[in-house]
Amino acid sequence: VEAVKPYFTSFVARWPTVDALAAADTDAVMKAWAGLGYYSRARNLKKCADIIVSAHGGRFPSSETELKTLPGIGDYTAAAIAAIAFARPAAVVDGNIERVVCRHEAIETPLPGAKKPIRAFVRRVTPNTRPGDFAQAMMDLGAMICTPKRPGCDRCPLRTTCRARQGTDPEFYPQKPVKAKKPLRRTAVFVAVREDGAILLRKRRDKGLLAGMSEVPNSGFTSRSDGDRSIGAAPFAASWKKTGTATHVFTHFRLELTVFRCDVRAAAVPPGWWWSEPHAIGSEALPTVMHKAIGAAGIRTGRSNLAGKSRENQQ
C-alpha cells in the first residue's frame, strides 16, 4: 500500500474521472504506471474507461454480472465495486479475507482449492445492510489483526468463534501448495548512450510480456526461452563493452541480464525507436527491469538502483 500511494495520488490527480481517463493517450497511462508491474491492469483500466464512456454513458453498471463483462474486472473487483460503490450484498473475497475465513472455519484445504468454500461462507454472512462496510471491515481485520504472522488473536472481534484459535496454531492456516522453483532465463541488453546523455529506446509489441512498454534494445526473452547473450546480438555495430549484469524477478521466472554499453554520436534510428534525453528518461514507460539494466550500464534513472527483490508481474 505504501508503495502504491504516490502512484494513486498522481494518477487520480491527472485523470480524476472516467471521462478524463477515456480521453487519455494510452502511452501516457503506461508511463504513469511504469514501475508498478502488472501492466495488463493498466491496459485494461484504459480499455474499461473507454467502454464505460462509449457504451454506458460514463456510469459504471452496478451488478456483478455486468461489471464482469468489463476489461480487467473479475470476481473480486466486481464484488468489491458492487458492495462498496452500490451497496449490493456481494461476496467480496481478497487475500486478507481468505486468511480470516480459513482460520475462522479451520479450512485445511490448500489454496486455491479452498476458494470455493471460502466464497460460500462469505456469501452466507454478508449482510444486506451496509455490505460495503462489512467487506472493508473484513479486509481490515485481515490486514491489521488476523495477519499472516503473529496474528493479534486477543484483539480479534471473532476470537470466541474462531476454530483455529480454539484448536491448533492459527498460523497453520491458510495452507498453500509448495511453490515450484522459478526458472532462470537469460538475455543480453544493449544500452546505447548518445554524446549528450540520451539513451536509445524502443517500444515493445502490444501483446505479450510487458506489452506496450518501453525498453532498451535486447536480444529478447520470454518466461520459456532465453535470448542470445553474446555481443553478436547487438542492434548495430559499435564499440560495445560489457558493463555488468542485473537480475530481476518476474511472477513466473527470474531473469539475468548481461548488460553491454556503447557511447555513440548522434545517429538516425529505425522507426519506433527514439533517443530519450536525460531529463526525460525518468518519465518514460520503462518497467523496473529496464531501469535496472540502464543502472548496470552506469546510468542513474531514479529507479535503476532498485534492490534485486523488486518484482513485476510478467504481463
Tab-separated table of C-alpha atoms in Angstrom:
chain	number	residue	atom	x	y	z
A	1	VAL	CA	0.000	0.000	0.000
A	2	GLU	CA	2.758	2.457	0.915
A	3	ALA	CA	4.491	1.890	-2.419
A	4	VAL	CA	1.283	2.472	-4.364
A	5	LYS	CA	0.061	5.608	-2.571
A	6	PRO	CA	2.103	8.181	-4.557
A	7	TYR	CA	1.184	6.471	-7.822
A	8	PHE	CA	-2.508	6.571	-6.913
A	9	THR	CA	-2.417	10.225	-5.861
A	10	SER	CA	-0.637	11.263	-9.039
A	11	PHE	CA	-2.863	9.102	-11.249
A	12	VAL	CA	-6.207	10.401	-9.977
A	13	ALA	CA	-4.936	13.977	-9.965
A	14	ARG	CA	-4.086	13.628	-13.645
A	15	TRP	CA	-7.227	11.688	-14.617
A	16	PRO	CA	-9.838	12.440	-11.935
A	17	THR	CA	-12.839	10.999	-13.791
A	18	VAL	CA	-13.579	8.045	-16.015
A	19	ASP	CA	-14.204	10.508	-18.858
A	20	ALA	CA	-10.745	12.000	-18.382
A	21	LEU	CA	-9.146	8.549	-18.439
A	22	ALA	CA	-11.071	7.573	-21.560
A	23	ALA	CA	-9.760	10.701	-23.287
A	24	ALA	CA	-6.172	9.980	-22.228
A	25	ASP	CA	-3.456	8.679	-24.515
A	26	THR	CA	-2.647	5.020	-23.786
A	27	ASP	CA	1.090	5.671	-23.843
A	28	ALA	CA	0.648	8.384	-21.210
A	29	VAL	CA	-1.244	5.936	-18.993
A	30	MET	CA	1.521	3.348	-19.342
A	31	LYS	CA	4.162	5.939	-18.449
A	32	ALA	CA	2.226	6.888	-15.306
A	33	TRP	CA	2.035	3.193	-14.368
A	34	ALA	CA	5.700	2.377	-15.089
A	35	GLY	CA	7.371	0.670	-12.136
A	36	LEU	CA	4.241	-0.836	-10.594
A	37	GLY	CA	4.262	-4.078	-12.570
A	38	TYR	CA	1.050	-5.866	-13.562
A	39	TYR	CA	0.959	-3.802	-16.759
A	40	SER	CA	-2.059	-5.665	-18.125
A	41	ARG	CA	-4.025	-3.927	-15.363
A	42	ALA	CA	-3.097	-0.502	-16.726
A	43	ARG	CA	-4.091	-1.501	-20.244
A	44	ASN	CA	-7.391	-2.956	-19.014
A	45	LEU	CA	-8.082	0.132	-16.897
A	46	LYS	CA	-7.816	2.299	-20.007
A	47	LYS	CA	-9.961	-0.099	-22.078
A	48	CYS	CA	-12.537	-0.220	-19.288
A	49	ALA	CA	-12.769	3.586	-19.177
A	50	ASP	CA	-13.261	3.676	-22.951
A	51	ILE	CA	-16.169	1.217	-22.726
A	52	ILE	CA	-17.771	2.915	-19.711
A	53	VAL	CA	-17.845	6.212	-21.591
A	54	SER	CA	-18.821	4.880	-25.022
A	55	ALA	CA	-21.326	2.174	-24.013
A	56	HIS	CA	-22.547	3.170	-20.541
A	57	GLY	CA	-22.751	6.942	-20.705
A	58	GLY	CA	-19.889	7.386	-18.271
A	59	ARG	CA	-21.538	5.408	-15.439
A	60	PHE	CA	-20.440	2.012	-14.126
A	61	PRO	CA	-23.033	-0.779	-14.122
A	62	SER	CA	-23.995	-1.797	-10.587
A	63	SER	CA	-24.424	-5.576	-10.832
A	64	GLU	CA	-21.620	-8.138	-10.543
A	65	THR	CA	-22.699	-9.814	-13.775
A	66	GLU	CA	-22.488	-6.620	-15.811
A	67	LEU	CA	-19.288	-5.492	-14.129
A	68	LYS	CA	-17.526	-8.741	-15.042
A	69	THR	CA	-18.090	-8.045	-18.740
A	70	LEU	CA	-15.673	-5.099	-18.483
A	71	PRO	CA	-11.928	-5.483	-19.212
A	72	GLY	CA	-9.851	-6.322	-16.154
A	73	ILE	CA	-12.775	-6.827	-13.767
A	74	GLY	CA	-13.010	-10.325	-12.290
A	75	ASP	CA	-14.889	-11.861	-9.377
A	76	TYR	CA	-13.165	-9.906	-6.599
A	77	THR	CA	-13.228	-6.485	-8.271
A	78	ALA	CA	-16.824	-6.878	-9.443
A	79	ALA	CA	-17.976	-7.834	-5.950
A	80	ALA	CA	-15.994	-5.005	-4.353
A	81	ILE	CA	-17.472	-2.383	-6.692
A	82	ALA	CA	-20.997	-3.760	-6.279
A	83	ALA	CA	-20.757	-3.803	-2.468
A	84	ILE	CA	-18.738	-0.639	-1.777
A	85	ALA	CA	-19.989	1.645	-4.559
A	86	PHE	CA	-23.566	0.380	-4.926
A	87	ALA	CA	-24.399	-1.213	-1.530
A	88	ARG	CA	-25.203	-4.583	-3.087
A	89	PRO	CA	-24.733	-7.668	-0.843
A	90	ALA	CA	-21.886	-9.165	-2.876
A	91	ALA	CA	-19.363	-11.685	-1.538
A	92	VAL	CA	-16.059	-9.777	-1.567
A	93	VAL	CA	-13.041	-12.064	-1.144
A	94	ASP	CA	-9.461	-10.808	-1.281
A	95	GLY	CA	-6.301	-12.365	0.178
A	96	ASN	CA	-6.941	-10.903	3.627
A	97	ILE	CA	-10.482	-12.241	3.743
A	98	GLU	CA	-9.306	-15.655	2.553
A	99	ARG	CA	-6.965	-15.821	5.542
A	100	VAL	CA	-9.634	-14.702	8.039
A	101	VAL	CA	-12.159	-17.271	6.807
A	102	CYS	CA	-9.635	-20.123	6.572
A	103	ARG	CA	-8.749	-19.555	10.233
A	104	HIS	CA	-12.281	-18.924	11.467
A	105	GLU	CA	-13.570	-22.090	9.805
A	106	ALA	CA	-10.306	-24.095	10.144
A	107	ILE	CA	-10.298	-24.889	6.415
A	108	GLU	CA	-7.362	-27.219	5.778
A	109	THR	CA	-7.772	-27.465	2.007
A	110	PRO	CA	-4.795	-25.648	0.450
A	111	LEU	CA	-5.390	-22.594	-1.683
A	112	PRO	CA	-6.527	-22.217	-4.391
A	113	GLY	CA	-8.711	-25.270	-3.736
A	114	ALA	CA	-10.185	-23.585	-0.666
A	115	LYS	CA	-11.537	-20.628	-2.634
A	116	LYS	CA	-14.951	-22.205	-3.259
A	117	PRO	CA	-15.844	-22.904	0.410
A	118	ILE	CA	-14.409	-19.525	1.415
A	119	ARG	CA	-16.623	-17.696	-1.051
A	120	ALA	CA	-19.659	-19.738	0.030
A	121	PHE	CA	-19.041	-18.763	3.665
A	122	VAL	CA	-18.623	-15.062	2.837
A	123	ARG	CA	-21.796	-15.168	0.761
A	124	ARG	CA	-23.728	-16.578	3.755
A	125	VAL	CA	-22.512	-13.994	6.256
A	126	THR	CA	-22.568	-10.858	4.077
A	127	PRO	CA	-25.404	-8.639	5.368
A	128	ASN	CA	-27.982	-6.944	3.186
A	129	THR	CA	-27.377	-3.668	5.013
A	130	ARG	CA	-24.014	-1.900	4.714
A	131	PRO	CA	-22.367	-4.722	2.720
A	132	GLY	CA	-19.596	-2.352	1.639
A	133	ASP	CA	-18.701	-1.550	5.246
A	134	PHE	CA	-18.737	-5.267	6.046
A	135	ALA	CA	-16.377	-6.044	3.153
A	136	GLN	CA	-13.939	-3.312	4.142
A	137	ALA	CA	-14.102	-4.350	7.816
A	138	MET	CA	-13.194	-7.925	6.861
A	139	MET	CA	-10.287	-6.664	4.732
A	140	ASP	CA	-9.029	-4.500	7.603
A	141	LEU	CA	-9.421	-7.385	10.047
A	142	GLY	CA	-7.066	-9.456	7.916
A	143	ALA	CA	-4.668	-6.597	7.239
A	144	MET	CA	-4.291	-5.361	10.823
A	145	ILE	CA	-5.254	-8.166	13.239
A	146	CYS	CA	-5.512	-11.551	11.505
A	147	THR	CA	-2.084	-11.054	9.918
A	148	PRO	CA	-0.050	-13.805	8.218
A	149	LYS	CA	2.495	-13.862	11.070
A	150	ARG	CA	1.830	-13.276	14.780
A	151	PRO	CA	-1.913	-12.512	14.482
A	152	GLY	CA	-3.419	-10.413	17.269
A	153	CYS	CA	-5.936	-13.008	18.369
A	154	ASP	CA	-6.541	-11.366	21.762
A	155	ARG	CA	-7.821	-8.241	19.990
A	156	CYS	CA	-9.897	-10.042	17.365
A	157	PRO	CA	-13.670	-9.488	17.456
A	158	LEU	CA	-14.147	-13.060	16.151
A	159	ARG	CA	-11.914	-14.742	18.748
A	160	THR	CA	-14.743	-16.551	20.550
A	161	THR	CA	-15.941	-18.343	17.421
A	162	CYS	CA	-12.606	-18.833	15.623
A	163	ARG	CA	-11.909	-22.556	15.238
A	164	ALA	CA	-8.218	-22.043	14.551
A	165	ARG	CA	-7.771	-20.244	17.871
A	166	GLN	CA	-9.642	-23.000	19.681
A	167	GLY	CA	-7.506	-25.688	18.106
A	168	THR	CA	-4.040	-25.570	16.601
A	169	ASP	CA	-1.785	-22.604	15.812
A	170	PRO	CA	-3.749	-20.029	13.742
A	171	GLU	CA	-0.631	-19.526	11.594
A	172	PHE	CA	-1.227	-23.042	10.277
A	173	TYR	CA	-3.950	-21.516	8.101
A	174	PRO	CA	-4.330	-20.980	5.210
A	175	GLN	CA	-2.478	-23.897	3.720
A	176	LYS	CA	-0.661	-23.235	0.463
A	177	PRO	CA	0.737	-25.675	-2.083
A	178	VAL	CA	4.514	-25.942	-2.352
A	179	LYS	CA	5.756	-23.353	-4.807
A	180	ALA	CA	7.644	-24.594	-7.821
A	181	LYS	CA	11.106	-23.113	-8.260
A	182	LYS	CA	11.097	-20.226	-10.730
A	183	PRO	CA	13.088	-20.986	-13.897
A	184	LEU	CA	16.073	-18.761	-14.694
A	185	ARG	CA	16.138	-17.054	-18.083
A	186	ARG	CA	18.998	-15.064	-19.568
A	187	THR	CA	19.292	-12.351	-22.177
A	188	ALA	CA	21.583	-9.543	-23.354
A	189	VAL	CA	20.682	-5.874	-23.104
A	190	PHE	CA	22.335	-3.088	-25.119
A	191	VAL	CA	22.419	0.432	-23.697
A	192	ALA	CA	23.410	2.950	-26.364
A	193	VAL	CA	24.297	6.375	-24.969
A	194	ARG	CA	24.461	9.445	-27.194
A	195	GLU	CA	27.124	12.098	-26.541
A	196	ASP	CA	24.505	14.350	-24.882
A	197	GLY	CA	23.488	11.561	-22.487
A	198	ALA	CA	20.356	10.450	-24.348
A	199	ILE	CA	19.571	6.720	-24.282
A	200	LEU	CA	18.255	4.708	-27.209
A	201	LEU	CA	14.832	3.200	-26.534
A	202	ARG	CA	12.177	1.310	-28.438
A	203	LYS	CA	8.621	0.169	-27.776
A	204	ARG	CA	7.700	-3.448	-27.109
A	205	ARG	CA	4.949	-5.202	-29.008
A	206	ASP	CA	1.345	-4.539	-27.988
A	207	LYS	CA	0.832	-8.146	-26.909
A	208	GLY	CA	2.692	-10.495	-24.630
A	209	LEU	CA	5.296	-9.897	-21.938
A	210	LEU	CA	5.486	-6.219	-20.831
A	211	ALA	CA	3.274	-5.323	-23.793
A	212	GLY	CA	3.397	-1.720	-24.962
A	213	MET	CA	6.165	-0.719	-22.550
A	214	SER	CA	9.445	0.983	-23.465
A	215	GLU	CA	12.778	-0.816	-23.376
A	216	VAL	CA	16.428	-0.613	-24.294
A	217	PRO	CA	17.307	-2.916	-27.210
A	218	ASN	CA	17.837	-6.532	-26.172
A	219	SER	CA	18.050	-9.997	-27.656
A	220	GLY	CA	14.575	-10.943	-26.479
A	221	PHE	CA	13.303	-13.141	-23.664
A	222	THR	CA	10.168	-14.903	-22.505
A	223	SER	CA	9.242	-16.994	-19.470
A	224	ARG	CA	10.052	-20.065	-21.565
A	225	SER	CA	13.168	-19.142	-23.530
A	226	ASP	CA	16.495	-17.317	-23.273
A	227	GLY	CA	17.815	-14.632	-25.539
A	228	ASP	CA	21.231	-14.523	-27.196
A	229	ARG	CA	23.690	-13.342	-24.523
A	230	SER	CA	26.580	-12.645	-26.898
A	231	ILE	CA	27.696	-9.313	-28.299
A	232	GLY	CA	26.626	-10.657	-31.687
A	233	ALA	CA	23.021	-9.843	-30.728
A	234	ALA	CA	23.782	-6.100	-30.664
A	235	PRO	CA	21.300	-3.976	-32.654
A	236	PHE	CA	24.091	-2.351	-34.667
A	237	ALA	CA	27.877	-2.440	-34.970
A	238	ALA	CA	29.642	-0.296	-32.364
A	239	SER	CA	32.254	-0.479	-29.625
A	240	TRP	CA	30.060	-2.396	-27.197
A	241	LYS	CA	31.562	-3.142	-23.799
A	242	LYS	CA	30.178	-5.389	-21.112
A	243	THR	CA	29.443	-3.311	-18.007
A	244	GLY	CA	27.914	-5.887	-15.700
A	245	THR	CA	24.819	-7.926	-15.006
A	246	ALA	CA	21.439	-7.319	-13.436
A	247	THR	CA	18.763	-9.681	-12.150
A	248	HIS	CA	15.031	-9.300	-11.889
A	249	VAL	CA	12.210	-11.486	-10.571
A	250	PHE	CA	9.003	-11.736	-12.570
A	251	THR	CA	5.914	-13.585	-11.377
A	252	HIS	CA	6.798	-16.855	-13.108
A	253	PHE	CA	10.533	-16.654	-13.780
A	254	ARG	CA	13.808	-14.971	-12.867
A	255	LEU	CA	15.759	-13.027	-15.462
A	256	GLU	CA	19.502	-12.439	-15.641
A	257	LEU	CA	20.635	-9.601	-17.890
A	258	THR	CA	24.085	-9.323	-19.426
A	259	VAL	CA	24.465	-5.591	-19.983
A	260	PHE	CA	26.505	-4.004	-22.763
A	261	ARG	CA	27.041	-0.272	-23.312
A	262	CYS	CA	28.351	1.854	-26.137
A	263	ASP	CA	28.812	5.614	-26.435
A	264	VAL	CA	27.878	6.934	-29.864
A	265	ARG	CA	27.397	10.151	-31.749
A	266	ALA	CA	24.006	11.307	-32.944
A	267	ALA	CA	22.557	8.849	-35.425
A	268	ALA	CA	19.337	8.028	-37.221
A	269	VAL	CA	17.304	5.230	-35.674
A	270	PRO	CA	14.734	2.757	-37.061
A	271	PRO	CA	11.001	3.577	-36.926
A	272	GLY	CA	9.602	3.039	-33.436
A	273	TRP	CA	12.970	3.771	-31.801
A	274	TRP	CA	13.932	7.087	-30.235
A	275	TRP	CA	16.578	8.877	-28.200
A	276	SER	CA	15.358	9.717	-24.706
A	277	GLU	CA	17.224	12.653	-23.226
A	278	PRO	CA	18.469	12.555	-19.602
A	279	HIS	CA	15.678	14.797	-18.270
A	280	ALA	CA	13.014	12.616	-19.924
A	281	ILE	CA	14.215	9.108	-19.120
A	282	GLY	CA	12.516	9.075	-15.714
A	283	SER	CA	9.109	9.693	-17.289
A	284	GLU	CA	9.400	7.003	-19.972
A	285	ALA	CA	7.203	3.890	-19.737
A	286	LEU	CA	10.156	1.799	-18.625
A	287	PRO	CA	9.457	-1.255	-16.448
A	288	THR	CA	11.707	-1.746	-13.434
A	289	VAL	CA	13.749	-4.429	-15.190
A	290	MET	CA	14.851	-1.862	-17.783
A	291	HIS	CA	15.773	0.691	-15.126
A	292	LYS	CA	17.994	-1.985	-13.612
A	293	ALA	CA	19.634	-2.649	-16.983
A	294	ILE	CA	20.316	1.050	-17.527
A	295	GLY	CA	21.687	1.287	-13.980
A	296	ALA	CA	24.071	-1.609	-14.689
A	297	ALA	CA	25.366	0.433	-17.624
A	298	GLY	CA	26.403	3.155	-15.188
A	299	ILE	CA	23.458	5.498	-15.672
A	300	ARG	CA	21.119	6.562	-12.874
A	301	THR	CA	17.456	6.945	-13.782
A	302	GLY	CA	15.919	7.421	-10.348
A	303	ARG	CA	14.822	3.780	-10.145
A	304	SER	CA	17.839	1.976	-11.590
A	305	ASN	CA	19.255	1.232	-8.148
A	306	LEU	CA	16.251	-0.813	-7.004
A	307	ALA	CA	17.021	-3.882	-4.960
A	308	GLY	CA	17.075	-7.288	-6.566
A	309	LYS	CA	13.964	-8.250	-4.597
A	310	SER	CA	11.832	-5.965	-6.769
A	311	ARG	CA	9.185	-7.926	-8.619
A	312	GLU	CA	6.942	-7.291	-11.565
A	313	ASN	CA	4.095	-9.313	-12.920
A	314	GLN	CA	5.143	-10.710	-16.275
A	315	GLN	CA	2.120	-9.261	-18.014
